[in-house]
XYZ file of C-alpha atoms in Angstrom:
359
model
C 0.000 0.000 0.000
C 2.833 2.387 0.888
C 4.650 1.500 -2.327
C 1.500 2.191 -4.360
C 1.065 5.585 -2.632
C 4.659 6.580 -3.344
C 4.371 5.591 -6.999
C 1.121 7.533 -7.358
C 2.703 10.611 -5.732
C 5.697 10.391 -8.083
C 3.335 10.120 -11.083
C 1.447 13.261 -9.975
C 4.710 15.175 -9.494
C 5.832 14.179 -12.970
C 2.562 15.447 -14.426
C 3.056 18.803 -12.695
C 6.762 19.027 -13.532
C 8.032 16.774 -16.352
C 11.611 17.472 -15.173
C 12.115 15.873 -11.723
C 13.745 17.999 -9.010
C 16.905 15.942 -9.231
C 17.090 16.760 -12.933
C 16.700 20.527 -13.193
C 17.473 21.937 -16.625
C 20.210 24.545 -16.522
C 22.045 23.208 -13.485
C 25.757 23.562 -14.197
C 28.104 20.621 -14.323
C 25.527 17.853 -14.208
C 24.249 15.539 -16.939
C 20.567 14.775 -16.807
C 18.808 11.744 -18.350
C 15.532 13.035 -19.805
C 14.441 9.821 -21.554
C 15.814 6.316 -21.221
C 15.067 5.851 -24.931
C 13.554 7.939 -27.708
C 13.224 4.946 -30.008
C 15.319 6.132 -32.948
C 18.983 6.638 -33.738
C 19.658 10.373 -34.054
C 22.159 10.262 -36.896
C 21.171 13.852 -37.737
C 19.867 16.586 -35.414
C 18.843 20.207 -36.016
C 17.669 22.854 -33.566
C 14.766 24.795 -35.091
C 13.979 28.445 -34.383
C 11.069 27.558 -32.059
C 13.337 25.519 -29.738
C 12.151 22.236 -31.188
C 14.817 19.693 -32.163
C 14.267 17.421 -35.145
C 16.138 14.103 -35.095
C 16.301 11.484 -37.819
C 18.345 8.536 -39.020
C 18.678 6.053 -41.841
C 15.643 4.040 -42.883
C 17.325 0.910 -44.279
C 18.635 -0.648 -41.068
C 15.430 -2.293 -39.900
C 12.546 -1.061 -37.721
C 13.013 1.550 -35.004
C 11.509 1.357 -31.507
C 9.106 4.234 -32.166
C 5.797 3.451 -33.865
C 4.113 5.664 -36.415
C 0.675 6.836 -35.195
C -2.789 6.428 -36.705
C -1.944 3.253 -38.622
C 0.571 5.015 -40.861
C 3.304 2.982 -42.512
C 6.122 3.394 -44.993
C 6.246 1.232 -48.101
C 9.607 1.290 -49.854
C 10.130 -1.196 -52.679
C 13.840 -0.322 -52.897
C 14.611 -0.795 -49.191
C 17.164 -3.576 -48.715
C 15.924 -4.549 -45.241
C 12.288 -3.600 -44.630
C 9.858 -2.804 -47.430
C 6.799 -2.432 -45.150
C 7.647 -0.382 -42.091
C 5.245 0.844 -39.387
C 7.976 2.541 -37.333
C 9.271 6.124 -37.383
C 12.832 7.112 -38.248
C 12.403 10.751 -37.278
C 10.929 12.691 -34.373
C 10.357 16.244 -33.172
C 11.515 16.948 -29.605
C 10.039 19.841 -27.589
C 12.739 21.197 -25.273
C 10.190 23.080 -23.186
C 7.925 20.170 -22.298
C 10.444 17.312 -22.644
C 8.068 15.518 -25.014
C 8.443 14.214 -28.543
C 6.299 12.925 -31.376
C 7.153 10.715 -34.367
C 7.547 12.148 -37.856
C 7.312 10.370 -41.211
C 10.507 10.353 -43.243
C 10.037 8.078 -46.247
C 13.402 7.928 -48.036
C 16.851 7.060 -46.745
C 18.665 9.999 -45.092
C 21.901 8.089 -44.408
C 24.767 10.623 -44.660
C 22.583 13.311 -46.193
C 23.129 17.049 -45.670
C 21.030 20.069 -44.845
C 20.625 23.787 -44.141
C 17.993 26.069 -42.642
C 16.250 28.652 -44.848
C 15.732 32.245 -43.602
C 12.100 31.435 -42.714
C 13.247 28.590 -40.432
C 12.438 25.713 -42.780
C 14.947 22.864 -42.599
C 15.949 21.650 -46.063
C 17.517 18.182 -46.071
C 19.109 16.937 -49.283
C 20.201 13.588 -50.618
C 21.164 10.444 -48.756
C 21.472 6.847 -49.845
C 19.614 4.505 -52.196
C 16.120 5.909 -52.879
C 17.028 9.102 -50.980
C 20.036 10.218 -52.993
C 18.113 12.590 -55.324
C 15.484 13.685 -52.779
C 14.892 17.075 -51.162
C 13.001 16.996 -47.835
C 11.629 20.041 -46.012
C 10.338 20.520 -42.486
C 8.742 23.846 -41.545
C 8.544 24.409 -37.752
C 5.165 24.507 -36.015
C 3.961 24.781 -32.415
C 1.237 22.172 -32.765
C 1.172 18.733 -34.388
C 0.545 19.918 -37.932
C 4.084 19.853 -39.359
C 5.847 16.867 -40.839
C 8.396 16.090 -43.521
C 7.481 16.954 -47.121
C 9.556 15.084 -49.715
C 10.354 15.937 -53.333
C 11.711 12.807 -55.066
C 14.086 13.342 -57.977
C 14.506 17.067 -57.306
C 18.307 16.973 -57.190
C 20.134 16.866 -60.498
C 22.856 14.545 -59.150
C 23.229 11.897 -56.472
C 24.087 13.626 -53.166
C 25.631 11.287 -50.586
C 28.176 12.884 -48.192
C 27.624 16.335 -49.735
C 27.903 19.699 -47.921
C 25.244 22.433 -47.788
C 25.773 26.159 -47.205
C 23.167 28.908 -47.058
C 23.908 31.848 -49.363
C 23.247 35.585 -48.856
C 20.188 35.485 -51.137
C 18.597 32.740 -48.997
C 19.269 29.889 -51.403
C 21.301 26.814 -50.505
C 24.342 25.526 -52.375
C 24.873 21.746 -52.288
C 28.486 20.791 -52.958
C 29.969 17.439 -53.895
C 29.053 14.024 -52.581
C 30.477 10.607 -53.296
C 31.953 10.657 -56.815
C 30.156 13.939 -57.528
C 32.572 16.641 -58.652
C 29.975 19.375 -58.989
C 27.484 21.535 -57.100
C 23.910 22.744 -57.513
C 21.521 25.267 -55.959
C 18.225 25.005 -54.084
C 15.700 26.225 -54.965
C 16.335 26.083 -58.664
C 15.727 29.014 -60.925
C 15.955 29.485 -64.683
C 19.710 30.054 -64.401
C 20.492 27.117 -62.103
C 18.483 24.185 -63.383
C 21.369 21.717 -63.272
C 24.714 21.051 -61.631
C 27.987 22.905 -62.205
C 31.299 21.109 -62.615
C 34.000 21.772 -59.999
C 37.329 20.285 -61.049
C 38.773 20.920 -57.583
C 36.631 18.122 -56.154
C 37.925 15.627 -58.714
C 41.530 16.659 -58.040
C 41.208 16.203 -54.278
C 39.841 12.649 -54.388
C 42.478 10.059 -53.457
C 42.402 6.280 -52.945
C 40.393 6.701 -49.735
C 38.334 9.546 -51.269
C 38.983 11.964 -48.343
C 37.083 14.822 -50.021
C 33.584 13.900 -48.831
C 31.639 16.385 -46.712
C 34.017 19.187 -47.821
C 34.335 22.080 -45.371
C 32.552 25.184 -46.693
C 32.471 28.721 -45.227
C 30.824 31.850 -46.637
C 33.430 34.635 -46.794
C 32.840 38.383 -46.298
C 33.431 39.022 -50.019
C 30.529 36.679 -50.905
C 32.730 33.874 -52.202
C 32.978 30.400 -50.658
C 36.011 28.922 -48.913
C 36.041 25.198 -49.757
C 38.504 22.778 -48.130
C 38.839 19.160 -49.300
C 41.522 16.613 -48.375
C 44.500 18.967 -47.786
C 43.684 21.765 -50.246
C 41.448 24.817 -50.310
C 40.036 27.294 -52.817
C 37.867 30.397 -52.919
C 34.925 29.865 -55.286
C 32.803 32.504 -56.988
C 29.711 30.316 -57.345
C 27.829 33.004 -59.287
C 30.368 32.844 -62.111
C 31.371 29.203 -61.514
C 34.973 30.396 -61.214
C 37.793 29.552 -58.821
C 38.981 32.946 -57.604
C 41.950 31.703 -55.637
C 43.774 28.507 -54.772
C 45.375 28.496 -51.340
C 48.550 26.634 -50.446
C 48.010 23.075 -49.227
C 47.940 22.679 -45.465
C 51.515 22.066 -44.411
C 50.912 18.843 -42.465
C 49.853 16.415 -45.210
C 47.061 14.674 -43.294
C 43.669 14.559 -45.036
C 40.954 16.344 -43.061
C 37.677 15.332 -44.740
C 35.560 12.191 -44.571
C 36.576 9.484 -43.922
C 39.705 11.102 -42.402
C 37.284 13.401 -40.638
C 38.755 16.473 -39.015
C 36.761 19.592 -38.199
C 36.668 23.212 -39.341
C 35.497 26.645 -38.166
C 35.496 30.162 -39.546
C 36.817 32.213 -36.630
C 34.724 35.173 -35.399
C 34.789 38.352 -37.481
C 34.747 41.735 -35.698
C 32.670 44.162 -37.752
C 34.299 47.094 -35.919
C 37.740 46.114 -37.172
C 39.137 45.729 -40.703
C 37.502 42.616 -42.146
C 39.771 39.615 -41.677
C 38.522 36.082 -42.291
C 40.504 33.268 -40.710
C 39.725 29.562 -40.997
C 40.969 26.831 -38.657
C 41.185 23.113 -39.489
C 41.945 20.580 -36.738
C 42.546 16.847 -36.630
C 42.112 14.232 -39.310
C 44.014 11.065 -40.125
C 47.225 10.177 -41.987
C 47.024 9.401 -45.684
C 45.974 5.781 -46.234
C 44.559 5.428 -42.700
C 41.086 4.419 -43.892
C 42.342 1.507 -46.027
C 44.637 0.323 -43.236
C 41.884 0.559 -40.604
C 39.655 -1.747 -42.655
C 42.500 -4.292 -42.408
C 42.710 -3.886 -38.625
C 45.700 -1.510 -38.592
C 44.772 1.677 -36.720
C 47.141 4.574 -37.300
C 47.199 7.388 -34.762
C 45.001 10.298 -35.823
C 46.400 13.734 -36.627
C 47.071 16.105 -33.745
C 47.716 19.141 -35.950
C 45.641 22.307 -36.331
C 46.147 24.830 -39.111
C 44.993 28.467 -39.333
C 44.965 30.571 -42.476
C 43.937 34.197 -43.051
C 42.177 33.709 -46.338
C 41.946 37.389 -47.322
C 45.679 38.123 -46.898
C 47.659 38.994 -50.003
C 49.955 35.998 -49.447
C 48.100 33.652 -47.078
C 49.970 30.822 -45.372
C 49.123 28.148 -42.821
C 50.145 28.577 -39.192
C 50.336 25.138 -37.561
C 50.024 24.065 -33.943
C 49.542 20.679 -32.237
C 46.601 19.674 -30.070
C 47.417 17.882 -26.786
C 46.287 14.571 -28.323
C 45.481 13.143 -31.773
C 41.842 13.401 -32.823
C 39.727 12.200 -35.749
C 35.932 12.724 -35.905
C 36.176 15.625 -33.459
C 33.716 18.513 -33.293
C 34.642 22.196 -33.133
C 32.153 24.757 -31.839
C 32.474 28.546 -31.550
C 31.508 30.005 -28.170
C 30.048 33.502 -27.604
C 33.405 34.465 -26.049
C 35.203 33.815 -29.346
C 36.860 30.707 -27.952
C 36.701 27.394 -29.787
C 35.787 24.138 -28.060
C 37.102 20.888 -29.562
C 35.368 17.793 -28.223
C 34.730 14.105 -29.073
C 36.448 11.893 -31.606
C 38.841 8.965 -31.701
C 42.581 8.774 -31.152
C 43.244 6.346 -33.999
C 41.647 4.963 -37.139
C 39.094 6.927 -39.157
C 35.376 7.481 -39.579
C 33.418 4.515 -40.912
C 32.035 1.247 -39.652
C 33.802 0.473 -36.340
C 37.211 1.581 -37.626
C 37.744 4.405 -35.166
C 39.586 3.368 -31.986
C 40.554 4.905 -28.632
C 37.765 7.375 -27.795
C 38.973 10.861 -26.896
C 37.168 11.711 -23.661
């Protein structure tokens, strides 16, 4: 009887406050478990402008542990694992109420890419198998009316491991992908109805590829800084013209997938003369991906490079991190500092070929 009373009291408290007292949001220095399971694998996540978080993962790995509501199901004749699927592979999480609801994503988003439009709509492009030419959009809502809208065949080329960047006019540029040495724009207009060749992407592909998910930053002059493997250019996408080729980074370790390093455009002070500086950190030695698949795990790269891309004669300034790191994440803080977190100490990105977690 006492046990029943205590359980009932706990249930009432949870209804009043979905975050238990021992798990207050905002408390410094303490991790808090909000849900033991959300039912899906959050391969991709995006914070929306209404403080909702959309999460989604690949669809061709079998059912998830989150059911679709109202008898909905996904039929996919090209799925290699599950052609009839009543489970969700995406959800929308409400940070304010600590609740979530399933969303319907129909095509495979494995290693797709995305950007957010000025109106807050998330545009997700490409993926694998039946998803490689698809554009998906999700417009935020504060009720249960929004869900994924998919446009099959919209992309002119297969986009798997591509990079997206929002442009000053609100459009999105989609660059590269596996064996795709070109880029295209979303939404299309009469002048951009197809893809545009970019020889730089072909030149930077090596035996392990190492130019997938190229690093892209919008520069103050309106051009794009693109880094792939160990090289970088400035691209005038309006004229489809390489404006400048920068010197190769001086430590010859590839930095892009699968030798995945990380990249940031350092903060720009509008009150000072405009100076754009890019930093690349981590990666893996050349050939590390092929060796890791054979069970030989080379130490990751510990080097970071910085380059002032608007200098008359730009050059890389190199420094070493305290430890090697591949698959790390770099995030700019409001203070102007850069946090580097996560990753592995050896091997590369890929299926279980990264070793020695960096904690």
